[in-house]
Every structure is written in C-alpha cells, then in structure tokens.
Amino acid sequence: MSLFKVIYKLNGTIAGKKRSFWNWYTKNLCVYSGVNFKDLDSVNFYGRCYINISNKSTVSIGSAFVCNSGLEYGIENFESKIRVADGAKLTIGDNSGMSSVVIGCYNEIRIGNNVNIGGGSRITDSNFHSLDWRFRADRELDRTGVKTAPVIIEDNVFIGTRTIIGKGVKIGARSIIAAGSVVVKDIPSDCIAGGNPCKVIKYINEVAE
C-alpha cells in the first residue's frame, strides 16, 4: 500500500471519529441545555456547532433534523451557531436541515417541516440595537428598547445559500428563496422570490426543474 493510501485511510478514520464526537457532544449539550427532541437518535450534528441556549428559553427540535457545520460538511467555511436568549422560543420541525447557519433567537423563530436552509444563511428576530441614535451612543441604553418580532418559516420552504432573514418575517409554505436574498417582508406561499429586498419573482404551481 502506498504512503498516500495510508494517509488517506488515516485521515478518513480521524474524520469519522471527529464526526462522531461532535455529534455526541452537541446532542448532549442540547439535552443539558433543556432542548426538547422529538427523536434524539434521528438527529445529527455534523461538524462543530456552537450552541448557546438560555435555561429560561424553550427549544423544540423535530425528528431527522440535520445541522451541517464547517467546510467539511457544507459549502461555507464556518461553523453553525445557534443562540436562544432568555424567554425566547425556537421550534424546528421534522426532516429539516441547515448548513453553516447562524440563528439568533430573542423572541420566537419557527421553522417548519421539510425546510432546507442553505449554507451561510442568517436568521434573526431582533434588531440587536436601538433604532434611536441617542440610545446607541450609550452601551447600556442601547440594550433597552430593542425591537424584536417572530420569524415564521412554513413547511417545505427552500432557502438558498447566504440568505438573510430579518425580524417579523413570514415565509409561506413551499416557497423558494433565491441565494443571497435579504428577506425583510413577508413572502407568500408557492412562489420563487429573491433579491434585496426580497420580492416575488413568480408563482409556482408545480415542481420546478
């Protein structure tokens, strides 16, 4: 056996052990943080995922959820990050998946069943900072009066890579959001939408090729 084949097999073995470790670690971290899993054994975290979940929050994850994290498991070279703050609620349905995604939940984020979220996308239900410049000039005041509003992503939605979804947005069932979109207003069901700001491009009545 050539040296290359030996190294190749060794790398594969190490990668497999890393994959198993991070999956085990992240699931146990979620359980420790109070996450409610519908079927823990069917859930998989591939690669290192940064989890920060308040013990005063509510997080529910459905069966067959997959979270890819890092270049090895997706198309983006950064880890997935999920932050759920005090009093916030994050719900992810069955058979949904995401890659190298950042989720900041400070109010409520609902992700339905069979939702695919492309690499490098970001979802947040908060402005993070005050809209009043006088508040932003003071770090302490800036933390007060921050606007939040629920984000709802209905069943069978496909969100393209590097999409940004802002607070108060509802994306209707079966819709497709084009890569690189910035979604700041509601998107209806059964359509293809894209752009900055994201707008309906066309409605779909059947599966697109």
PDB file of C-alpha atoms in Angstrom:
ATOM      1  CA  MET A   1       0.000   0.000   0.000  1.00  0.00           C
ATOM      2  CA  SER A   2       1.359   3.417  -0.985  1.00  0.00           C
ATOM      3  CA  LEU A   3       2.075   6.136   1.585  1.00  0.00           C
ATOM      4  CA  PHE A   4      -0.718   8.218   0.032  1.00  0.00           C
ATOM      5  CA  LYS A   5      -3.278   5.460   0.572  1.00  0.00           C
ATOM      6  CA  VAL A   6      -2.146   5.024   4.183  1.00  0.00           C
ATOM      7  CA  ILE A   7      -2.503   8.753   4.860  1.00  0.00           C
ATOM      8  CA  TYR A   8      -5.842   8.827   3.034  1.00  0.00           C
ATOM      9  CA  LYS A   9      -7.247   5.989   5.138  1.00  0.00           C
ATOM     10  CA  LEU A  10      -5.870   7.537   8.324  1.00  0.00           C
ATOM     11  CA  ASN A  11      -7.498  10.876   7.530  1.00  0.00           C
ATOM     12  CA  GLY A  12     -10.783   9.092   6.914  1.00  0.00           C
ATOM     13  CA  THR A  13     -10.592   7.330  10.276  1.00  0.00           C
ATOM     14  CA  ILE A  14      -9.790  10.566  12.124  1.00  0.00           C
ATOM     15  CA  ALA A  15     -12.584  12.416  10.314  1.00  0.00           C
ATOM     16  CA  GLY A  16     -15.044   9.693  11.264  1.00  0.00           C
ATOM     17  CA  LYS A  17     -14.067   9.898  14.933  1.00  0.00           C
ATOM     18  CA  LYS A  18     -14.324  13.709  14.899  1.00  0.00           C
ATOM     19  CA  ARG A  19     -17.746  13.461  13.278  1.00  0.00           C
ATOM     20  CA  SER A  20     -18.973  11.010  15.895  1.00  0.00           C
ATOM     21  CA  PHE A  21     -17.555  13.088  18.744  1.00  0.00           C
ATOM     22  CA  TRP A  22     -19.117  16.397  17.700  1.00  0.00           C
ATOM     23  CA  ASN A  23     -22.464  14.737  17.046  1.00  0.00           C
ATOM     24  CA  TRP A  24     -22.394  13.140  20.506  1.00  0.00           C
ATOM     25  CA  TYR A  25     -21.147  16.311  22.205  1.00  0.00           C
ATOM     26  CA  THR A  26     -23.635  18.700  20.573  1.00  0.00           C
ATOM     27  CA  LYS A  27     -26.655  16.494  21.212  1.00  0.00           C
ATOM     28  CA  ASN A  28     -25.703  16.066  24.854  1.00  0.00           C
ATOM     29  CA  LEU A  29     -25.060  19.803  25.204  1.00  0.00           C
ATOM     30  CA  CYS A  30     -28.542  20.460  23.801  1.00  0.00           C
ATOM     31  CA  VAL A  31     -30.125  17.952  26.177  1.00  0.00           C
ATOM     32  CA  TYR A  32     -28.235  19.509  29.092  1.00  0.00           C
ATOM     33  CA  SER A  33     -29.479  22.944  27.981  1.00  0.00           C
ATOM     34  CA  GLY A  34     -33.087  21.763  28.077  1.00  0.00           C
ATOM     35  CA  VAL A  35     -33.769  21.211  24.371  1.00  0.00           C
ATOM     36  CA  ASN A  36     -36.836  19.049  23.731  1.00  0.00           C
ATOM     37  CA  PHE A  37     -36.089  16.489  20.993  1.00  0.00           C
ATOM     38  CA  LYS A  38     -38.900  14.572  19.320  1.00  0.00           C
ATOM     39  CA  ASP A  39     -36.492  11.749  18.419  1.00  0.00           C
ATOM     40  CA  LEU A  40     -32.922  12.369  19.568  1.00  0.00           C
ATOM     41  CA  ASP A  41     -31.474   9.306  17.809  1.00  0.00           C
ATOM     42  CA  SER A  42     -32.637  10.566  14.397  1.00  0.00           C
ATOM     43  CA  VAL A  43     -30.975  13.988  14.812  1.00  0.00           C
ATOM     44  CA  ASN A  44     -27.437  14.610  13.548  1.00  0.00           C
ATOM     45  CA  PHE A  45     -24.980  17.471  14.017  1.00  0.00           C
ATOM     46  CA  TYR A  46     -22.122  17.136  11.521  1.00  0.00           C
ATOM     47  CA  GLY A  47     -19.083  19.192  12.496  1.00  0.00           C
ATOM     48  CA  ARG A  48     -18.691  21.561  15.434  1.00  0.00           C
ATOM     49  CA  CYS A  49     -21.802  23.621  16.136  1.00  0.00           C
ATOM     50  CA  TYR A  50     -21.756  26.469  18.666  1.00  0.00           C
ATOM     51  CA  ILE A  51     -24.812  26.247  20.913  1.00  0.00           C
ATOM     52  CA  ASN A  52     -25.812  28.960  23.411  1.00  0.00           C
ATOM     53  CA  ILE A  53     -29.241  28.267  24.856  1.00  0.00           C
ATOM     54  CA  SER A  54     -30.619  30.036  27.921  1.00  0.00           C
ATOM     55  CA  ASN A  55     -32.191  27.814  30.547  1.00  0.00           C
ATOM     56  CA  LYS A  56     -35.136  30.237  30.531  1.00  0.00           C
ATOM     57  CA  SER A  57     -35.851  29.606  26.841  1.00  0.00           C
ATOM     58  CA  THR A  58     -37.957  26.986  25.031  1.00  0.00           C
ATOM     59  CA  VAL A  59     -36.352  24.943  22.245  1.00  0.00           C
ATOM     60  CA  SER A  60     -38.016  22.070  20.378  1.00  0.00           C
ATOM     61  CA  ILE A  61     -36.396  20.094  17.554  1.00  0.00           C
ATOM     62  CA  GLY A  62     -38.263  17.559  15.433  1.00  0.00           C
ATOM     63  CA  SER A  63     -37.137  14.195  14.131  1.00  0.00           C
ATOM     64  CA  ALA A  64     -34.486  13.706  11.420  1.00  0.00           C
ATOM     65  CA  PHE A  65     -33.074  17.223  11.847  1.00  0.00           C
ATOM     66  CA  VAL A  66     -29.595  17.714  10.331  1.00  0.00           C
ATOM     67  CA  CYS A  67     -27.187  20.562  11.066  1.00  0.00           C
ATOM     68  CA  ASN A  68     -24.028  20.707   8.959  1.00  0.00           C
ATOM     69  CA  SER A  69     -21.206  22.817  10.309  1.00  0.00           C
ATOM     70  CA  GLY A  70     -17.974  23.870   8.635  1.00  0.00           C
ATOM     71  CA  LEU A  71     -16.441  23.381   5.205  1.00  0.00           C
ATOM     72  CA  GLU A  72     -16.126  19.612   5.597  1.00  0.00           C
ATOM     73  CA  TYR A  73     -19.913  19.247   5.710  1.00  0.00           C
ATOM     74  CA  GLY A  74     -21.117  22.154   3.604  1.00  0.00           C
ATOM     75  CA  ILE A  75     -20.070  24.906   1.238  1.00  0.00           C
ATOM     76  CA  GLU A  76     -19.233  27.519   3.876  1.00  0.00           C
ATOM     77  CA  ASN A  77     -16.043  27.506   5.932  1.00  0.00           C
ATOM     78  CA  PHE A  78     -17.577  28.439   9.264  1.00  0.00           C
ATOM     79  CA  GLU A  79     -19.469  26.662  11.994  1.00  0.00           C
ATOM     80  CA  SER A  80     -23.202  26.836  12.605  1.00  0.00           C
ATOM     81  CA  LYS A  81     -24.164  28.999  15.580  1.00  0.00           C
ATOM     82  CA  ILE A  82     -27.465  28.881  17.452  1.00  0.00           C
ATOM     83  CA  ARG A  83     -28.244  31.430  20.173  1.00  0.00           C
ATOM     84  CA  VAL A  84     -31.559  31.365  22.070  1.00  0.00           C
ATOM     85  CA  ALA A  85     -31.940  34.103  24.688  1.00  0.00           C
ATOM     86  CA  ASP A  86     -33.965  34.302  27.925  1.00  0.00           C
ATOM     87  CA  GLY A  87     -37.685  33.916  27.295  1.00  0.00           C
ATOM     88  CA  ALA A  88     -37.227  33.177  23.588  1.00  0.00           C
ATOM     89  CA  LYS A  89     -38.723  30.223  21.726  1.00  0.00           C
ATOM     90  CA  LEU A  90     -37.099  28.256  18.881  1.00  0.00           C
ATOM     91  CA  THR A  91     -39.029  25.495  17.106  1.00  0.00           C
ATOM     92  CA  ILE A  92     -37.656  23.333  14.282  1.00  0.00           C
ATOM     93  CA  GLY A  93     -39.920  20.773  12.595  1.00  0.00           C
ATOM     94  CA  ASP A  94     -39.325  17.282  11.258  1.00  0.00           C
ATOM     95  CA  ASN A  95     -36.875  16.458   8.465  1.00  0.00           C
ATOM     96  CA  SER A  96     -35.416  19.962   8.250  1.00  0.00           C
ATOM     97  CA  GLY A  97     -31.754  20.763   7.664  1.00  0.00           C
ATOM     98  CA  MET A  98     -29.248  23.611   7.551  1.00  0.00           C
ATOM     99  CA  SER A  99     -25.579  24.187   6.769  1.00  0.00           C
ATOM    100  CA  SER A 100     -23.246  26.755   8.375  1.00  0.00           C
ATOM    101  CA  VAL A 101     -26.255  28.756   9.533  1.00  0.00           C
ATOM    102  CA  VAL A 102     -26.425  31.483  12.189  1.00  0.00           C
ATOM    103  CA  ILE A 103     -29.661  31.676  14.196  1.00  0.00           C
ATOM    104  CA  GLY A 104     -30.197  34.459  16.729  1.00  0.00           C
ATOM    105  CA  CYS A 105     -33.474  33.916  18.588  1.00  0.00           C
ATOM    106  CA  TYR A 106     -34.536  36.625  21.046  1.00  0.00           C
ATOM    107  CA  ASN A 107     -38.297  36.440  20.595  1.00  0.00           C
ATOM    108  CA  GLU A 108     -39.556  33.495  18.537  1.00  0.00           C
ATOM    109  CA  ILE A 109     -38.372  31.616  15.456  1.00  0.00           C
ATOM    110  CA  ARG A 110     -40.484  28.829  13.974  1.00  0.00           C
ATOM    111  CA  ILE A 111     -39.044  26.602  11.251  1.00  0.00           C
ATOM    112  CA  GLY A 112     -41.480  24.087   9.781  1.00  0.00           C
ATOM    113  CA  ASN A 113     -41.178  20.556   8.442  1.00  0.00           C
ATOM    114  CA  ASN A 114     -39.012  19.662   5.428  1.00  0.00           C
ATOM    115  CA  VAL A 115     -37.278  23.049   5.394  1.00  0.00           C
ATOM    116  CA  ASN A 116     -33.834  23.306   3.771  1.00  0.00           C
ATOM    117  CA  ILE A 117     -31.677  26.289   4.731  1.00  0.00           C
ATOM    118  CA  GLY A 118     -28.642  26.885   2.513  1.00  0.00           C
ATOM    119  CA  GLY A 119     -25.054  27.437   3.578  1.00  0.00           C
ATOM    120  CA  GLY A 120     -24.149  30.734   5.211  1.00  0.00           C
ATOM    121  CA  SER A 121     -27.713  31.894   5.797  1.00  0.00           C
ATOM    122  CA  ARG A 122     -28.612  34.027   8.829  1.00  0.00           C
ATOM    123  CA  ILE A 123     -31.921  34.212  10.647  1.00  0.00           C
ATOM    124  CA  THR A 124     -32.685  36.645  13.453  1.00  0.00           C
ATOM    125  CA  ASP A 125     -35.824  38.017  15.089  1.00  0.00           C
ATOM    126  CA  SER A 126     -34.111  41.072  16.588  1.00  0.00           C
ATOM    127  CA  ASN A 127     -32.602  44.404  15.540  1.00  0.00           C
ATOM    128  CA  PHE A 128     -29.911  43.868  18.224  1.00  0.00           C
ATOM    129  CA  HIS A 129     -29.549  47.632  18.633  1.00  0.00           C
ATOM    130  CA  SER A 130     -31.893  50.557  19.196  1.00  0.00           C
ATOM    131  CA  LEU A 131     -33.086  52.476  16.148  1.00  0.00           C
ATOM    132  CA  ASP A 132     -32.570  55.712  18.100  1.00  0.00           C
ATOM    133  CA  TRP A 133     -29.015  57.004  17.667  1.00  0.00           C
ATOM    134  CA  ARG A 134     -29.139  58.605  21.115  1.00  0.00           C
ATOM    135  CA  PHE A 135     -29.636  55.179  22.681  1.00  0.00           C
ATOM    136  CA  ARG A 136     -26.899  53.650  20.527  1.00  0.00           C
ATOM    137  CA  ALA A 137     -24.469  56.272  21.815  1.00  0.00           C
ATOM    138  CA  ASP A 138     -24.785  54.690  25.266  1.00  0.00           C
ATOM    139  CA  ARG A 139     -23.953  50.970  25.523  1.00  0.00           C
ATOM    140  CA  GLU A 140     -26.298  50.438  28.459  1.00  0.00           C
ATOM    141  CA  LEU A 141     -29.221  52.343  26.953  1.00  0.00           C
ATOM    142  CA  ASP A 142     -28.646  50.612  23.616  1.00  0.00           C
ATOM    143  CA  ARG A 143     -29.713  47.322  25.208  1.00  0.00           C
ATOM    144  CA  THR A 144     -33.134  48.718  26.050  1.00  0.00           C
ATOM    145  CA  GLY A 145     -35.991  49.159  23.628  1.00  0.00           C
ATOM    146  CA  VAL A 146     -34.536  46.789  21.023  1.00  0.00           C
ATOM    147  CA  LYS A 147     -37.295  45.729  18.639  1.00  0.00           C
ATOM    148  CA  THR A 148     -37.996  42.036  18.128  1.00  0.00           C
ATOM    149  CA  ALA A 149     -40.688  40.185  16.168  1.00  0.00           C
ATOM    150  CA  PRO A 150     -41.280  36.479  15.417  1.00  0.00           C
ATOM    151  CA  VAL A 151     -39.890  34.795  12.303  1.00  0.00           C
ATOM    152  CA  ILE A 152     -42.007  32.039  10.755  1.00  0.00           C
ATOM    153  CA  ILE A 153     -40.767  29.707   8.023  1.00  0.00           C
ATOM    154  CA  GLU A 154     -43.547  27.363   6.963  1.00  0.00           C
ATOM    155  CA  ASP A 155     -43.327  23.757   5.716  1.00  0.00           C
ATOM    156  CA  ASN A 156     -41.359  22.703   2.620  1.00  0.00           C
ATOM    157  CA  VAL A 157     -39.541  26.015   2.166  1.00  0.00           C
ATOM    158  CA  PHE A 158     -36.146  26.044   0.414  1.00  0.00           C
ATOM    159  CA  ILE A 159     -33.844  28.916   1.388  1.00  0.00           C
ATOM    160  CA  GLY A 160     -30.837  29.485  -0.871  1.00  0.00           C
ATOM    161  CA  THR A 161     -27.288  29.958   0.326  1.00  0.00           C
ATOM    162  CA  ARG A 162     -26.285  33.197   2.102  1.00  0.00           C
ATOM    163  CA  THR A 163     -29.830  34.415   2.558  1.00  0.00           C
ATOM    164  CA  ILE A 164     -30.506  36.897   5.377  1.00  0.00           C
ATOM    165  CA  ILE A 165     -33.902  36.736   7.092  1.00  0.00           C
ATOM    166  CA  GLY A 166     -34.837  39.617   9.382  1.00  0.00           C
ATOM    167  CA  LYS A 167     -37.305  40.048  12.222  1.00  0.00           C
ATOM    168  CA  GLY A 168     -41.064  39.851  11.749  1.00  0.00           C
ATOM    169  CA  VAL A 169     -40.881  37.879   8.503  1.00  0.00           C
ATOM    170  CA  LYS A 170     -43.179  35.035   7.455  1.00  0.00           C
ATOM    171  CA  ILE A 171     -42.204  32.826   4.514  1.00  0.00           C
ATOM    172  CA  GLY A 172     -45.146  30.841   3.169  1.00  0.00           C
ATOM    173  CA  ALA A 173     -45.199  27.100   2.603  1.00  0.00           C
ATOM    174  CA  ARG A 174     -43.401  25.567  -0.385  1.00  0.00           C
ATOM    175  CA  SER A 175     -41.738  28.809  -1.444  1.00  0.00           C
ATOM    176  CA  ILE A 176     -38.146  29.096  -2.674  1.00  0.00           C
ATOM    177  CA  ILE A 177     -35.869  31.970  -1.661  1.00  0.00           C
ATOM    178  CA  ALA A 178     -33.061  32.643  -4.132  1.00  0.00           C
ATOM    179  CA  ALA A 179     -29.453  32.626  -2.957  1.00  0.00           C
ATOM    180  CA  GLY A 180     -28.148  35.874  -1.499  1.00  0.00           C
ATOM    181  CA  SER A 181     -31.574  37.341  -0.785  1.00  0.00           C
ATOM    182  CA  VAL A 182     -32.366  39.759   2.043  1.00  0.00           C
ATOM    183  CA  VAL A 183     -35.852  38.989   3.361  1.00  0.00           C
ATOM    184  CA  VAL A 184     -37.378  41.871   5.340  1.00  0.00           C
ATOM    185  CA  LYS A 185     -41.064  41.451   4.420  1.00  0.00           C
ATOM    186  CA  ASP A 186     -43.467  38.515   4.241  1.00  0.00           C
ATOM    187  CA  ILE A 187     -43.189  36.148   1.284  1.00  0.00           C
ATOM    188  CA  PRO A 188     -46.368  34.295   0.242  1.00  0.00           C
ATOM    189  CA  SER A 189     -46.703  30.556  -0.292  1.00  0.00           C
ATOM    190  CA  ASP A 190     -45.929  28.765  -3.561  1.00  0.00           C
ATOM    191  CA  CYS A 191     -43.581  31.269  -5.123  1.00  0.00           C
ATOM    192  CA  ILE A 192     -39.965  31.872  -6.078  1.00  0.00           C
ATOM    193  CA  ALA A 193     -38.645  35.067  -4.504  1.00  0.00           C
ATOM    194  CA  GLY A 194     -35.268  36.772  -4.458  1.00  0.00           C
ATOM    195  CA  GLY A 195     -33.264  39.971  -4.325  1.00  0.00           C
ATOM    196  CA  ASN A 196     -32.514  42.761  -1.861  1.00  0.00           C
ATOM    197  CA  PRO A 197     -35.102  43.411  -0.680  1.00  0.00           C
ATOM    198  CA  CYS A 198     -36.568  40.004  -1.452  1.00  0.00           C
ATOM    199  CA  LYS A 199     -39.616  40.111  -3.750  1.00  0.00           C
ATOM    200  CA  VAL A 200     -41.769  37.581  -5.568  1.00  0.00           C
ATOM    201  CA  ILE A 201     -40.297  36.623  -8.948  1.00  0.00           C
ATOM    202  CA  LYS A 202     -43.013  34.184  -9.978  1.00  0.00           C
ATOM    203  CA  TYR A 203     -45.583  31.827  -8.542  1.00  0.00           C
ATOM    204  CA  ILE A 204     -45.163  28.076  -8.880  1.00  0.00           C
ATOM    205  CA  ASN A 205     -47.953  25.547  -9.313  1.00  0.00           C
ATOM    206  CA  GLU A 206     -45.756  22.514  -9.865  1.00  0.00           C
ATOM    207  CA  VAL A 207     -42.267  21.256  -9.091  1.00  0.00           C
ATOM    208  CA  ALA A 208     -39.624  23.406 -10.798  1.00  0.00           C
ATOM    209  CA  GLU A 209     -36.749  21.814 -12.691  1.00  0.00           C
TER     210      GLU A 209
END
